[in-house]
Coordinates of C-alpha atoms in Angstrom, one line a residue:
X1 CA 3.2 6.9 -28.2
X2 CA 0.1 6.8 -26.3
X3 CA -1.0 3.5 -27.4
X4 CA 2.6 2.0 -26.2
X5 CA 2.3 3.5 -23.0
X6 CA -1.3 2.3 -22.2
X7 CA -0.3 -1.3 -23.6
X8 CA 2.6 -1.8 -21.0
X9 CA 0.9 -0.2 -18.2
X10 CA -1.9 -2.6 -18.9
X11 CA 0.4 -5.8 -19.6
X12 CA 2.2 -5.1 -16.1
X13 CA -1.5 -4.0 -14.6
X14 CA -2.7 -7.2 -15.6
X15 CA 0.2 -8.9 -14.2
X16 CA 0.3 -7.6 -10.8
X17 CA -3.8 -7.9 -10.5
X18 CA -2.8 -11.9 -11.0
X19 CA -0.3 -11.6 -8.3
X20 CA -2.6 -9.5 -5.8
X21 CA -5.6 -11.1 -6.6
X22 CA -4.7 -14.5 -5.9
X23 CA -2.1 -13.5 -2.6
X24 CA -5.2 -11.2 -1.1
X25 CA -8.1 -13.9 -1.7
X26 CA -6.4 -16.7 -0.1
X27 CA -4.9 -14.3 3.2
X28 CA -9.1 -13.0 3.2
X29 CA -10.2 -16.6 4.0
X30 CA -7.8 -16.6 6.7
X31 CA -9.0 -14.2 8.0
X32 CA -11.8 -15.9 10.0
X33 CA -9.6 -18.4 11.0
X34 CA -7.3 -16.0 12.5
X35 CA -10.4 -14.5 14.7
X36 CA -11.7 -17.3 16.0
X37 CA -8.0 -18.6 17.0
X38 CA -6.5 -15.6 18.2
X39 CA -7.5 -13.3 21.0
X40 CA -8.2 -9.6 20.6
X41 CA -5.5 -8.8 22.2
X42 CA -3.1 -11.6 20.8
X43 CA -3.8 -9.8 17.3
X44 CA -3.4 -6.5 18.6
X45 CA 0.0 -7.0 20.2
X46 CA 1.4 -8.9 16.7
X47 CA -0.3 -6.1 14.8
X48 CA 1.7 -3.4 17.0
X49 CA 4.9 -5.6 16.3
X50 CA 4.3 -5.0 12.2
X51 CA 3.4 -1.7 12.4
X52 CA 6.9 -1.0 14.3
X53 CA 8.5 -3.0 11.6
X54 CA 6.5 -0.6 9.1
X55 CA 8.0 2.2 11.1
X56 CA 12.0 1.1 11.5
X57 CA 12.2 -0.3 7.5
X58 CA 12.2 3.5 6.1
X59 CA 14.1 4.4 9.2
X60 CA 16.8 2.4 9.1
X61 CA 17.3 1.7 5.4
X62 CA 16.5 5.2 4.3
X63 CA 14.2 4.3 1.7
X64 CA 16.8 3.2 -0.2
X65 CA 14.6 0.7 -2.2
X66 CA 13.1 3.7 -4.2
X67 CA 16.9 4.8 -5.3
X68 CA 17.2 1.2 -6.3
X69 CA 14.0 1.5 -8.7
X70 CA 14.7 5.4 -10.1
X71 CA 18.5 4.5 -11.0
X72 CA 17.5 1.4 -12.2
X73 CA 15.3 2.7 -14.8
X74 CA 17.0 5.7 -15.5
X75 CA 20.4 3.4 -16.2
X76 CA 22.7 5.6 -14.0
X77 CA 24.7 2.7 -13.3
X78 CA 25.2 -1.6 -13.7
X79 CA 22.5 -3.3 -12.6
X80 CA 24.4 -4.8 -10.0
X81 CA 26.4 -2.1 -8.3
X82 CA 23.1 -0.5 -7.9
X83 CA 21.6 -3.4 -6.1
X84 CA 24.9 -3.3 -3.9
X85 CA 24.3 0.0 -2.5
X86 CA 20.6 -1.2 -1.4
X87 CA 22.0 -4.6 0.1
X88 CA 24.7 -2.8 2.0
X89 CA 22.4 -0.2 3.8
X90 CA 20.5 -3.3 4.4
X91 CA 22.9 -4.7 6.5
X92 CA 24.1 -1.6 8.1
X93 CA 20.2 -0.9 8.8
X94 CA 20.0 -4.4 10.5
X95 CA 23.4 -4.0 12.5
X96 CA 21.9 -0.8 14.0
X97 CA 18.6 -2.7 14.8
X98 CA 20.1 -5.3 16.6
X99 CA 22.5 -3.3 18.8
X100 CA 19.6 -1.4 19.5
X101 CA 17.1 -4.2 20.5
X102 CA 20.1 -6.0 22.5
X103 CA 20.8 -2.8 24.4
X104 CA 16.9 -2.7 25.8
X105 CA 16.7 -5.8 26.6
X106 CA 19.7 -5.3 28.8
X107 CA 18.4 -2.4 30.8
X108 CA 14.8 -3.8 30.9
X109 CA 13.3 -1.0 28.8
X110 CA 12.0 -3.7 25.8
X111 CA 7.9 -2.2 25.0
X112 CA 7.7 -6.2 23.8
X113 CA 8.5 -9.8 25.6
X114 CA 12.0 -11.5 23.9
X115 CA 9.7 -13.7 21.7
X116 CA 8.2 -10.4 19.8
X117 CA 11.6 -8.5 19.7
X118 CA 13.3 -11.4 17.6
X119 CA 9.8 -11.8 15.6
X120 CA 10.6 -7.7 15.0
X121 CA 14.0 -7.9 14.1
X122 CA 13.7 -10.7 11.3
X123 CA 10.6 -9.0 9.9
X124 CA 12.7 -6.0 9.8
X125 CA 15.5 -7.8 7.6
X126 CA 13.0 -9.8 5.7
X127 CA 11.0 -6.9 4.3
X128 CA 13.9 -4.7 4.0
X129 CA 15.3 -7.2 1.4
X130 CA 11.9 -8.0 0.5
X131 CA 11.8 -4.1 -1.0
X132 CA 14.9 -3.9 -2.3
X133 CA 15.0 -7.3 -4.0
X134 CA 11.4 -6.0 -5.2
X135 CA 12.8 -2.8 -7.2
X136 CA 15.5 -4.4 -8.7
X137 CA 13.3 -7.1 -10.2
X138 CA 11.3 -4.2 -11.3
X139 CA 13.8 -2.0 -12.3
X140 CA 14.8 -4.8 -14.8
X141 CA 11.5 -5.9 -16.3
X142 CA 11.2 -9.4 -14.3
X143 CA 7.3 -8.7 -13.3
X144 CA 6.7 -12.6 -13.3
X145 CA 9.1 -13.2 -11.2
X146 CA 7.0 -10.6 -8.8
X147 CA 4.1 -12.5 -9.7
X148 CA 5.7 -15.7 -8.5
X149 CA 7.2 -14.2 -5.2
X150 CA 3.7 -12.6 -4.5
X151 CA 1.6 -15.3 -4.6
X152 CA 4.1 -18.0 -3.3
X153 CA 4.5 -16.0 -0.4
X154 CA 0.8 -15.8 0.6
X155 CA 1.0 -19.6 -0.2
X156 CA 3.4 -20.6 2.3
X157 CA 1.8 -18.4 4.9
X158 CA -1.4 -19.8 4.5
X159 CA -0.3 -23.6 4.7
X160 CA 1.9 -23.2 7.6
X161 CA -0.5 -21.1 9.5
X162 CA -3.3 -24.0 8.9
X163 CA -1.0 -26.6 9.9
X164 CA 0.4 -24.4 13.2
X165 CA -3.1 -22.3 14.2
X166 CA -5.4 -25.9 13.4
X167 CA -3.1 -29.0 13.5
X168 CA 0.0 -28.0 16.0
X169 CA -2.6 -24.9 17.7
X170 CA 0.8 -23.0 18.7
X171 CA -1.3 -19.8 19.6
X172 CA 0.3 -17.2 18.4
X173 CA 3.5 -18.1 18.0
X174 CA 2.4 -19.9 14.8
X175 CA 0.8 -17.2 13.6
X176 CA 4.2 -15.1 13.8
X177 CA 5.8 -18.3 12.2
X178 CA 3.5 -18.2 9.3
X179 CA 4.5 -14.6 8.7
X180 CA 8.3 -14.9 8.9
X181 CA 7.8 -18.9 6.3
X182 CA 6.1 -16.4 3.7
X183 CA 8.4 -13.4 3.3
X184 CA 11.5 -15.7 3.2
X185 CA 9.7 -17.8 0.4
X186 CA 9.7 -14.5 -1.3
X187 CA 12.8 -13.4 -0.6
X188 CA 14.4 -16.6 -1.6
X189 CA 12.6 -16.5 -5.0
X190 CA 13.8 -13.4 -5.3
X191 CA 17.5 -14.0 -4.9
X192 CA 17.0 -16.4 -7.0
X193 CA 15.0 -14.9 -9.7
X194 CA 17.0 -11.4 -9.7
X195 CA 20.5 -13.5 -9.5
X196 CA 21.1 -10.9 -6.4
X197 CA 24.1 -12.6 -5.0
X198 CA 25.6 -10.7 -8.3
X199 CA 24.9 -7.5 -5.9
X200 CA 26.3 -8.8 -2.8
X201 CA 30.1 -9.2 -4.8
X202 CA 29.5 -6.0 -7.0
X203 CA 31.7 -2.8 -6.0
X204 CA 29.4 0.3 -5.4
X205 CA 31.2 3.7 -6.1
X206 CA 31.2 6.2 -3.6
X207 CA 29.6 8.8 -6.0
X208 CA 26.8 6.3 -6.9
X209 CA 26.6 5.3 -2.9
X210 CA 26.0 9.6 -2.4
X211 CA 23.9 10.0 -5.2
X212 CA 21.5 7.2 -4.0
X213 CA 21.2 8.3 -0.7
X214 CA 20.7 12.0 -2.2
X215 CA 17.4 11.0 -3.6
X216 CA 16.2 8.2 -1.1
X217 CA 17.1 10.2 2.3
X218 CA 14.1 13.1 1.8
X219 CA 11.8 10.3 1.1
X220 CA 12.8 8.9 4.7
X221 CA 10.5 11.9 5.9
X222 CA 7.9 11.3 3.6
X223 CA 7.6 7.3 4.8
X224 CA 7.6 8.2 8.6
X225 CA 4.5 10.6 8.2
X226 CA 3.4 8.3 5.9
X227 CA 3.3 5.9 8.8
X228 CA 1.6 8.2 11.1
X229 CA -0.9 8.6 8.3
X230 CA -2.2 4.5 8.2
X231 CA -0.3 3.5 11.2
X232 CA -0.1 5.5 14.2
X233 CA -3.8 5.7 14.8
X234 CA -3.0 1.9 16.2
X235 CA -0.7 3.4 19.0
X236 CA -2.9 6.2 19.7
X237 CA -5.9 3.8 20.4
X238 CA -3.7 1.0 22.1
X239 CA -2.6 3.6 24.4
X240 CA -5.7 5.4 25.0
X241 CA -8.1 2.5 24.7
X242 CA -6.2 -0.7 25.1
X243 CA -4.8 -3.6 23.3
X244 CA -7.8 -5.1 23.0
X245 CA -9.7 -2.6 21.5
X246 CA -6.6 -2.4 18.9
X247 CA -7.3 -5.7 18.2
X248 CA -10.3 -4.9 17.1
X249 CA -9.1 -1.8 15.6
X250 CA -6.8 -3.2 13.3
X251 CA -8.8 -6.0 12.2
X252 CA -11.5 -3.3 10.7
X253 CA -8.4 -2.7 8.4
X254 CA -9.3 -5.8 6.7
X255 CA -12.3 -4.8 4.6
X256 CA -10.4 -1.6 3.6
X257 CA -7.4 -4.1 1.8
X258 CA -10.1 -5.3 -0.5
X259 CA -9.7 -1.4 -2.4
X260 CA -6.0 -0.9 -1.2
X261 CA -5.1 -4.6 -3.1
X262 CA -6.7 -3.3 -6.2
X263 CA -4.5 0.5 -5.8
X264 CA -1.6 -2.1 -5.2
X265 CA -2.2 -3.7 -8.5
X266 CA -2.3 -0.1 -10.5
X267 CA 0.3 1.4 -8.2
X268 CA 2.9 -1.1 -9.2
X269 CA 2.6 -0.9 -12.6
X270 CA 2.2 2.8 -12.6
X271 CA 5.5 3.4 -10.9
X272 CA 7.7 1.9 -13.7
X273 CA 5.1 3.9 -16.4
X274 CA 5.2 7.3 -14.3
X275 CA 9.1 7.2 -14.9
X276 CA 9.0 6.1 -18.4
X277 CA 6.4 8.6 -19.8
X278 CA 6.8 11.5 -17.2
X279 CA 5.5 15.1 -19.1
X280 CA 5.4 18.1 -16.5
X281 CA 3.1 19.4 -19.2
X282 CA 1.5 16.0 -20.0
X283 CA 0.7 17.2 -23.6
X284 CA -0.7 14.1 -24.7
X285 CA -2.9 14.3 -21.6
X286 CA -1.7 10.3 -20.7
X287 CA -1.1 10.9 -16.9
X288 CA -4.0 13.1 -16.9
X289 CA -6.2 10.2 -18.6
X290 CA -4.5 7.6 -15.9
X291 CA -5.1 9.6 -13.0
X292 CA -8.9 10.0 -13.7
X293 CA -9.2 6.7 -15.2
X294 CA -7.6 5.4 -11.6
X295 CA -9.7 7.9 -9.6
X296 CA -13.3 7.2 -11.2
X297 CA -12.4 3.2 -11.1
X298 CA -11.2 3.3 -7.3
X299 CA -14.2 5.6 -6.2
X300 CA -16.7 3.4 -7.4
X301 CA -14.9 0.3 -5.7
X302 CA -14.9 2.2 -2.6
X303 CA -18.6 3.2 -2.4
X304 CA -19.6 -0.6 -3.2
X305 CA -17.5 -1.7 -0.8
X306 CA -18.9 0.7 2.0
X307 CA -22.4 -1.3 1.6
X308 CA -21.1 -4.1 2.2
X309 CA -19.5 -3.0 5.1
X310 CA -22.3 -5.2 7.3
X311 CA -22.1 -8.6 5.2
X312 CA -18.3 -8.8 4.8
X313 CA -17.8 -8.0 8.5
X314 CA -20.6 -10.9 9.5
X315 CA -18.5 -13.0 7.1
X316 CA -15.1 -12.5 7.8
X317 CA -15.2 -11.3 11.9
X318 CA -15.7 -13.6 14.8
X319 CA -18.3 -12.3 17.4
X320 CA -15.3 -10.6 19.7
X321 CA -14.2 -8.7 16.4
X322 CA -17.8 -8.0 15.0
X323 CA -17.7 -4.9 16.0
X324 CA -15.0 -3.7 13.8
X325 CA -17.5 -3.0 11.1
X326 CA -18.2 0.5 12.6
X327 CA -14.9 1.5 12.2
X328 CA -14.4 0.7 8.1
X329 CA -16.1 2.9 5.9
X330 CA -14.4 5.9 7.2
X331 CA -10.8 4.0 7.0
X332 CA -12.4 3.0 3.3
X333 CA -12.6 6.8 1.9
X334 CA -8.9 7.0 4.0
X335 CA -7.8 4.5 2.1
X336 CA -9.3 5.9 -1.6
X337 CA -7.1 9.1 -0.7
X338 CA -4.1 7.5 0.1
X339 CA -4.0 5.7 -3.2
X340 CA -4.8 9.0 -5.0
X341 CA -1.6 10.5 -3.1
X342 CA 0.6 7.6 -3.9
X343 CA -0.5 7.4 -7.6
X344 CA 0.9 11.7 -7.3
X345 CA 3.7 10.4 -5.3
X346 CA 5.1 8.5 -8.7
X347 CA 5.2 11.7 -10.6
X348 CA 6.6 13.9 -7.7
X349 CA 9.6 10.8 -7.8
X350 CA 9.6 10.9 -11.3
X351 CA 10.8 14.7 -11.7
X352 CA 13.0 13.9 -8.9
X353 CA 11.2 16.2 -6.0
X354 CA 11.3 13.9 -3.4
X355 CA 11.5 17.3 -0.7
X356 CA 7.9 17.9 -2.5
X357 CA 6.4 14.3 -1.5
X358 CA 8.0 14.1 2.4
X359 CA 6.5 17.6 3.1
X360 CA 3.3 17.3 1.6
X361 CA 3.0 13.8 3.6
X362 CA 4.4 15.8 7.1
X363 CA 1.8 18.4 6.6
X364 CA -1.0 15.0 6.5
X365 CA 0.5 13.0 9.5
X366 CA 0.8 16.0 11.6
X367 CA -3.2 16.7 11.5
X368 CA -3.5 13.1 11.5
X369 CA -1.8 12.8 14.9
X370 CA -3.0 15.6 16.3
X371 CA -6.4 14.8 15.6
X372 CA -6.3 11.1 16.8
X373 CA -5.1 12.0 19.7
X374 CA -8.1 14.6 21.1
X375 CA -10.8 12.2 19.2
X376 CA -9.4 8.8 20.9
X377 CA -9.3 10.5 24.1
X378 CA -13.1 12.1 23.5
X379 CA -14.9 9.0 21.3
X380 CA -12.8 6.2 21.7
X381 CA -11.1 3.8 18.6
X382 CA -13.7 5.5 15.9
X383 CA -11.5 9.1 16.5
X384 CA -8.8 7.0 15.0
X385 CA -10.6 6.1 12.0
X386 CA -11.9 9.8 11.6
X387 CA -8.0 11.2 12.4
X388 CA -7.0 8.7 9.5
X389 CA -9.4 10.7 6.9
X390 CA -8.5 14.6 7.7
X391 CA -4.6 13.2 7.7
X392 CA -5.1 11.8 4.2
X393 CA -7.4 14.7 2.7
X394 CA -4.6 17.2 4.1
X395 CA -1.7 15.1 2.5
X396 CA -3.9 14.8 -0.9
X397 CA -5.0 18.4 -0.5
X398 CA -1.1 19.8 -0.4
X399 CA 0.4 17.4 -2.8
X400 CA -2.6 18.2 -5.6
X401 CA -1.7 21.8 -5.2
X402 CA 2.0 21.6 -5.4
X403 CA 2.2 18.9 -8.1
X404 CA -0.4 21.3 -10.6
X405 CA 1.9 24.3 -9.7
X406 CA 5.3 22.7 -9.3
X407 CA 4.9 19.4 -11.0
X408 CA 2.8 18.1 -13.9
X409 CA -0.1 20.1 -15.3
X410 CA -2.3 17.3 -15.6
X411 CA -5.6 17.5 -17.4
X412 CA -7.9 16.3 -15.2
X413 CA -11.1 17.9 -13.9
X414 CA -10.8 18.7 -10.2
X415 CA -14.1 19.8 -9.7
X416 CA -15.5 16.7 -10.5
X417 CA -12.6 14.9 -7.8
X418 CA -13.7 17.4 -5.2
X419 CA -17.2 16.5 -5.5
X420 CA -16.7 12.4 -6.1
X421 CA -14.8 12.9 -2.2
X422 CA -17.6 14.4 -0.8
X423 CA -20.1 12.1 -1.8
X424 CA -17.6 9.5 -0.2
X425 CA -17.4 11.5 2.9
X426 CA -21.4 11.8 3.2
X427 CA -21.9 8.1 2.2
X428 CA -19.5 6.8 5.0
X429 CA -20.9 9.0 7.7
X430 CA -24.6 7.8 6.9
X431 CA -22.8 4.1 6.6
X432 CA -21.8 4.6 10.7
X433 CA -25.1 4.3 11.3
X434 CA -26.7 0.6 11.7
X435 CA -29.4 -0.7 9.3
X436 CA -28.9 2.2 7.0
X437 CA -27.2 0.3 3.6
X438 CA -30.0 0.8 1.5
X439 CA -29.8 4.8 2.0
X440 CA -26.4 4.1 0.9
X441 CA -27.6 3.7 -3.0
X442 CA -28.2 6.6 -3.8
X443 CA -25.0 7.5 -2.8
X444 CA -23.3 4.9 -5.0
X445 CA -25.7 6.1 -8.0
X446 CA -24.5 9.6 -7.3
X447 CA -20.6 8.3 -8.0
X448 CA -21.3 6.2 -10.9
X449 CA -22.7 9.6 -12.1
X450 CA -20.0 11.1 -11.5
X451 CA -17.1 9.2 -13.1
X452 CA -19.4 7.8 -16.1
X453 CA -16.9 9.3 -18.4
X454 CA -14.3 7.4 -16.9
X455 CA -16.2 4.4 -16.3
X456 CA -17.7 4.6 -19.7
X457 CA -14.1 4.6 -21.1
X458 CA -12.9 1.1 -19.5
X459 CA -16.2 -0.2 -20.8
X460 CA -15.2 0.9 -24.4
X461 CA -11.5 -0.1 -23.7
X462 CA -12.9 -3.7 -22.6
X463 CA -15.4 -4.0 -25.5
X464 CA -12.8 -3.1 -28.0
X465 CA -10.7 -5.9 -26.7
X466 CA -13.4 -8.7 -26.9
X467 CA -14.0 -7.8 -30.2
X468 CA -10.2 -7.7 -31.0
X469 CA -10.1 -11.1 -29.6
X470 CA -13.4 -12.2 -31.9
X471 CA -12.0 -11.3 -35.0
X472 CA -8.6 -13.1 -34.2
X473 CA -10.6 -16.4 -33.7
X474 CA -12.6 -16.2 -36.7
X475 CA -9.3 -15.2 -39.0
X476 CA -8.1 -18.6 -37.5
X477 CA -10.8 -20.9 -38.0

């Protein structure tokens, strides 16, 4: 039983690391280009745009794209009349969108110029179907064809950004472009590939329609502090400090989607596995073994990636954004909780206590917010990167506790969690401080000491598969 699960978490692992792999290396090159092309502020500005998409998606659509995935797997209903009830809040989502963007711009009350409202509202339809069209595939087994939308996406943005930022040099504007050419490659594919006009004719009962909403609406909670987890710390400093020093702000996110890309690449696969082999008392100690496993492997990542904080931001950031590097090791360790509380998050959806996952997330952004506020105002953009850690090690903090009491009893050693985070913690602190990477190693040493169980067991896992592969050749030849 075990075995089976591992192999299909791998085989989709593997699948999505293809996809995210390939999509994140190609938008990382950009990513000069984009700072040398586009002003601080130019950045900032589109950057506020997409984090107010990130904001209204949840919002307006009530999360239903996580309904779409749990009744998919869990075969409450036709493939297709499920995927009508997510296309139809869709639209009702987009109606309410548009009335609301139309109404101010009419009395003058807009927070962005025309151009950026209609760049909002079709990045608001695009990744609403985007998600939907996402857990459909998913829900039905298609992870090629996620593969393919992935990685063609990132394809088309990067061509048409060359050939509008270098060849056409439309400014901004063709960096919005780029954007919007990518998402509706994916989405396309994704009609395409999940047959989803199938959905759009399907009848939805109204039972399925309130049963649905039942499980997506709490989880409408749980996205909105989620947002003021990882997003609102952009506000807070554009309001406080300026759009150009959000520019510079969100560009430090960057480095931090190197470890974010590889928690995309488990996370994905995990959710359809977390369903599939949920145990609240995980007696064969699988989702205890993943969650360490995960833990140990993202941990390390992190640390490493904190000394090369420097290097990458010398790379990758033009001399107006340089100074962005101060700002990532902290949004680093943020960003190694957050993919500890999202891998929880998949068990807390699994046993259907979505109430669990939005308040445990409230309890996070409210800290968060608080926090980001008084630091912003007392040490500038860098209280937005601390605000970003205490939001995340409250939200990790409450959801540990009520998913061991109220959820799974995983078998996992929480000492040795508690202590891998505080090693982080220390590391990034001494990491704000210039010159200082080689007093970082010991730090690193200190985790690989940490999680050598862990790290020892992917070694064996990997060895055993070489070996596998060894013996297959030679049975050939």
């Amino acid at each position: 039983m075990a075995r089976s699960c591992n192999r299909e978490l791998a085989v989709n692992t593997g699948l999505f690391a293809l996809s995210s792999f390939g999509s994140k290396l190609i938008s990382f090159f950009l990513l000069p280009l984009y700072t040398a092309l586009l002003s601080t502020e130019d950045y900032g500005t589109v950057d506020l745009v997409s984090s107010t998409v990130s904001l209204l998606v949840p919002l307006l659509t009530l999360n239903i794209q996580d309904a779409v995935l749990r009744f998919g797997l869990g075969k409450d209903a036709e493939p297709e009349e499920i995927l009508s009830v997510g296309l139809r809040v869709v639209a009702a989502g987009t109606c309410v969108l548009c009335a609301g963007v139309a109404l101010l711009l009419t009395v003058g009350l807009s927070p962005f110029e025309g151009f950026y409202c209609a760049f909002l509202v079709i990045m608001f339809v695009l990744s609403s179907l985007s998600n939907v069209l996402t857990m459909y595939v998913k829900s039905r087994g298609h992870v090629r064809s996620l593969v393919v939308s992935g990685i063609g996406n990132t394809l088309v943005m990067s061509i048409s950004a060359i050939l509008l930022l270098v060849v056409v040099k439309v400014g901004v504007l063709g960096y919005m472009a780029s954007l919007i050419l990518g998402n509706l490659f994916a989405v396309g594919y994704l009609i395409v590939a999940g047959e989803a006009w199938r959905g759009v004719s399907a009848k939805a009962r109204a039972g399925l329609i309130r049963s649905m909403v039942v499980l997506s609406a709490p989880l409408v909670a749980n996205s909105l502090a989620w947002w003021v987890n990882d997003v609102s710390d952009r506000y807070v400093v554009t309001f406080i400090c300026g759009a150009t020093a959000n520019g510079i702000y969100a560009v430090a996110y960057k480095i931090p989607s190197i470890l974010s890309t590889l928690q995309t690449i488990f996370y994905n696969a995990w959710a359809i596995s977390a369903v599939k082999e949920f145990d609240p008392e995980d007696r064969e100690g699988f989702l205890g073994q993943m969650y360490e496993l995960y833990s140990g492997a993202m941990a390390v990542a992190c640390s490493g990636i904190i000394i090369l904080d420097v290097p990458l931001a010398a790379l990758l950031y033009s001399s107006d954004f340089f100074a962005a590097w101060q700002y990532v090791p902290l949004l680093l360790v943020g960003s190694y909780l957050n993919g500890l509380a999202l891998f929880e998050g998949c068990l807390f959806t699994a046993a259907r206590n979505t109430k669990a996952v939005s308040w445990t997330t409230i309890v996070g952004a409210c800290s968060s917010i608080f926090t980001c506020v008084v630091l912003c105002l007392a040490i500038g953009p860098l209280g937005g990167a601390v605000a970003t850690v205490v939001g995340y090690v409250v939200t990790w903090t409450a959801r540990t506790l009520t998913m061991t009491r109220e959820v799974a009893q995983l078998k996992v050693s929480w000492r040795t969690e508690v202590a891998t985070l505080i090693v982080l913690l220390v590391q990034a602190i001494v990491a704000l401080q210039w010159g200082l990477q080689l007093a970082q190693v010991p730090l690193l040493l200190a985790v690989v000491f940490l999680r050598r169980k862990q790290l020892g067991g992917m070694a064996g896992l990997v060895k055993a598969k070489v070996w596998k592969k060894a013996a297959n050749s030679d049975s050939s030849l």
